[in-house]
Coordinates of N, CA, C and O in Angstrom, one line a residue:
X1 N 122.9 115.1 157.7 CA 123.6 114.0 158.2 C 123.6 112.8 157.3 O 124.6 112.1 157.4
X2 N 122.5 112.3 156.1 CA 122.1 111.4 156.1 C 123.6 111.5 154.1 O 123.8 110.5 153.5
X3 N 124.1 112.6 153.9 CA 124.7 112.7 153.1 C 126.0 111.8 153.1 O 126.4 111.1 152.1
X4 N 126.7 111.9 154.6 CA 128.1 111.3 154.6 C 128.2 109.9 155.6 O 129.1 109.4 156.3
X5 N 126.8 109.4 155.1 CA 127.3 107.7 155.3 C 126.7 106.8 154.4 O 126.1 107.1 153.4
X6 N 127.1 105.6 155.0 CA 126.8 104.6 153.7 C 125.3 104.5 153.8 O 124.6 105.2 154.5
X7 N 124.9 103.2 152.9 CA 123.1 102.8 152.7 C 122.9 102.5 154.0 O 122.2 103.2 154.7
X8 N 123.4 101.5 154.5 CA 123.0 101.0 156.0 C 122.2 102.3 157.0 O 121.1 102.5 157.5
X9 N 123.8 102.9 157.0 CA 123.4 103.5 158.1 C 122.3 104.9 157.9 O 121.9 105.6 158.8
X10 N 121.9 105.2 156.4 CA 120.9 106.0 156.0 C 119.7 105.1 156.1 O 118.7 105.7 156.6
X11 N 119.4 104.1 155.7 CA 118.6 103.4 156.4 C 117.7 103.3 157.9 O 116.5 103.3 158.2
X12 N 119.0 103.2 158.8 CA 118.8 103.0 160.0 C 118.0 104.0 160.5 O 117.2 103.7 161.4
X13 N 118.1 105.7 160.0 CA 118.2 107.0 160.1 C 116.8 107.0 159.0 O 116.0 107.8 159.5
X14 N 116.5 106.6 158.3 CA 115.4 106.9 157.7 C 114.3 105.8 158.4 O 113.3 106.4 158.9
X15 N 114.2 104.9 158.6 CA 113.1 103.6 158.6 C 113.3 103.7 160.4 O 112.2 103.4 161.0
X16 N 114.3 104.0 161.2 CA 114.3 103.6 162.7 C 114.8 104.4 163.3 O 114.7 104.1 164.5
X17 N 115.5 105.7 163.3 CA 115.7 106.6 164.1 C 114.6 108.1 164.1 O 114.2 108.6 165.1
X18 N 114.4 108.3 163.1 CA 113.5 109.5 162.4 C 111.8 108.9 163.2 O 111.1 109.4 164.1
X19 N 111.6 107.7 162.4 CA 110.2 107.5 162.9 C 109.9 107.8 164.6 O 109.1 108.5 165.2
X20 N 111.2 107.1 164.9 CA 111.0 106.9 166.6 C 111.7 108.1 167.1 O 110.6 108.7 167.2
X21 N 112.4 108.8 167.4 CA 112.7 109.7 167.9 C 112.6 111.2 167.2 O 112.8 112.1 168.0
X22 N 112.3 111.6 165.8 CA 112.1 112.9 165.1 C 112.8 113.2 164.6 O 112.8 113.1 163.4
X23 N 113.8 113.8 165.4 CA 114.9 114.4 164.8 C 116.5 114.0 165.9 O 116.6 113.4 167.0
X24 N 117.8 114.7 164.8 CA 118.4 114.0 165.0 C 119.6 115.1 166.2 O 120.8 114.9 166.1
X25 N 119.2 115.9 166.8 CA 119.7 116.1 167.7 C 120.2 115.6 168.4 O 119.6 114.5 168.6
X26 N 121.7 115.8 169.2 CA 122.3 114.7 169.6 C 122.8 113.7 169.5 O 123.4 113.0 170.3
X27 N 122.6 113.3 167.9 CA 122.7 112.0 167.6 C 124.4 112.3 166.7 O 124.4 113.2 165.8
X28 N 125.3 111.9 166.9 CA 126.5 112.0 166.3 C 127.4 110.8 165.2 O 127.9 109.7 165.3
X29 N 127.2 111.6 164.3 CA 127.8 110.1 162.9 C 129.2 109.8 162.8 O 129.8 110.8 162.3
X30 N 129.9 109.0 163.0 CA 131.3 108.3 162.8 C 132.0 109.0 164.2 O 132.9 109.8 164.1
X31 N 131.6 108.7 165.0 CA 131.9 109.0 166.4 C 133.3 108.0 166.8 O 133.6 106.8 166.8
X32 N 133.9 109.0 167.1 CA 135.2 108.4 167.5 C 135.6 108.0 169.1 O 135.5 108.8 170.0
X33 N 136.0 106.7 169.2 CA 135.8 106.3 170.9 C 137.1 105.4 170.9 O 137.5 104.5 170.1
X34 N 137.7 106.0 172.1 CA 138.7 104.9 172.8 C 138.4 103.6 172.8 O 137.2 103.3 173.0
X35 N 139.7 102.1 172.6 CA 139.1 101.3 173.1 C 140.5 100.6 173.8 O 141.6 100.9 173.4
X36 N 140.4 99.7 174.7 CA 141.1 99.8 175.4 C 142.5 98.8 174.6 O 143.6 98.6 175.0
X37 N 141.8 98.3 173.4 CA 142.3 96.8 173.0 C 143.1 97.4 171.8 O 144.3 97.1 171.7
X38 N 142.5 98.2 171.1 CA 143.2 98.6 169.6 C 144.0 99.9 169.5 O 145.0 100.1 168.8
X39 N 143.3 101.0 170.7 CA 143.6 102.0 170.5 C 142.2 103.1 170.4 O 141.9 103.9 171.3
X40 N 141.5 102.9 169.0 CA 140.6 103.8 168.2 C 139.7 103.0 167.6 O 140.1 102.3 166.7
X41 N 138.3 103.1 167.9 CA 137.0 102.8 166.8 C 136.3 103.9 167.1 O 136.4 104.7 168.1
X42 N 135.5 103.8 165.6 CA 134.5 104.3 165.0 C 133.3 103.5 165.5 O 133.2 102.3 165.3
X43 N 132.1 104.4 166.0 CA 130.8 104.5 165.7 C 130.1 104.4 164.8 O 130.9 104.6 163.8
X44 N 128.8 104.3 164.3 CA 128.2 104.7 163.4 C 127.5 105.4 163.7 O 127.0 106.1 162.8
X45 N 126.9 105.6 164.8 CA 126.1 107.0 165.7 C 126.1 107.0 167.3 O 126.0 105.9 167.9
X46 N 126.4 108.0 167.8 CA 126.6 108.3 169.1 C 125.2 109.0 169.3 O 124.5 109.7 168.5
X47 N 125.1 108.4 170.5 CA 123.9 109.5 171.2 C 124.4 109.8 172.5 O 124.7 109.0 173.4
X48 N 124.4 111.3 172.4 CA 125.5 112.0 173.8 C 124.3 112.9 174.2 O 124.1 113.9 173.4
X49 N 123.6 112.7 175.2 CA 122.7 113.6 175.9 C 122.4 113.2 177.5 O 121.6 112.4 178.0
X50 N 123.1 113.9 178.2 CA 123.6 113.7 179.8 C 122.3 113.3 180.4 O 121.9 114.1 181.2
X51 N 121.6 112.5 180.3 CA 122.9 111.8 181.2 C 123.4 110.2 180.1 O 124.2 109.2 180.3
X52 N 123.0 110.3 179.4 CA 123.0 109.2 178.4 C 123.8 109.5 177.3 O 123.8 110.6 176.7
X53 N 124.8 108.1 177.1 CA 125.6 107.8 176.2 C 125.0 106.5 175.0 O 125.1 105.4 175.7
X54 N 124.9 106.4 174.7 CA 124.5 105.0 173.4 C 124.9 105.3 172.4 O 124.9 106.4 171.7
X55 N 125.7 103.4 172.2 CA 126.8 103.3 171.0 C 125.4 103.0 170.2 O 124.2 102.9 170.6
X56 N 126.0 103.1 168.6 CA 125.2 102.7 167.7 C 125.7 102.0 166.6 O 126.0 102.9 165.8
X57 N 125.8 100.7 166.0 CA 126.7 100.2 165.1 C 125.9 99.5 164.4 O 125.1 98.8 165.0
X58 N 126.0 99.5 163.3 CA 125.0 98.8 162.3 C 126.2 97.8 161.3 O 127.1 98.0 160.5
X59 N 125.6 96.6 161.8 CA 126.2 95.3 161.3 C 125.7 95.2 159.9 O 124.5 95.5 159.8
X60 N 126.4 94.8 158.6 CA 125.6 94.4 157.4 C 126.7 93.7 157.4 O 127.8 94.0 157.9
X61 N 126.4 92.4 156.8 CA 126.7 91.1 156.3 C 126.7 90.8 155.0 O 125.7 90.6 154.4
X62 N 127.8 90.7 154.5 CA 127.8 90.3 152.9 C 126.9 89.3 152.4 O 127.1 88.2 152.9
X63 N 125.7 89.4 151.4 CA 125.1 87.7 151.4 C 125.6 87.2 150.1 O 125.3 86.1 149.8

């Protein structure tokens, strides 16, 4: 998983997803979701395990 995204979100997945949860079952990268405004966004990780849904978006800020 950790091949086809950027630093951020390999980060997020090495330092705060892995520690806390193990492994990445269920966890889905550039997750594609309706929105009612644009049409189509992207995720940066879905977590789809019934009964739970959680968006996951990782903000970086140019400094």
């Amino acid at each position: 998983m950790l091949k086809e995204h950027g630093h951020a979100e390999k980060l997020f997945l090495e330092q705060v997803w892995l520690p806390a949860i193990g492994q990445t079952e269920h966890l889905h990268g550039e997750y594609e979701v309706s929105d009612f405004k644009d049409g189509v966004r992207f995720l940066d990780f879905a977590y789809l395990r019934h009964p739970y849904k959680i968006a996951i978006l990782n903000d970086t800020a140019d400094r």
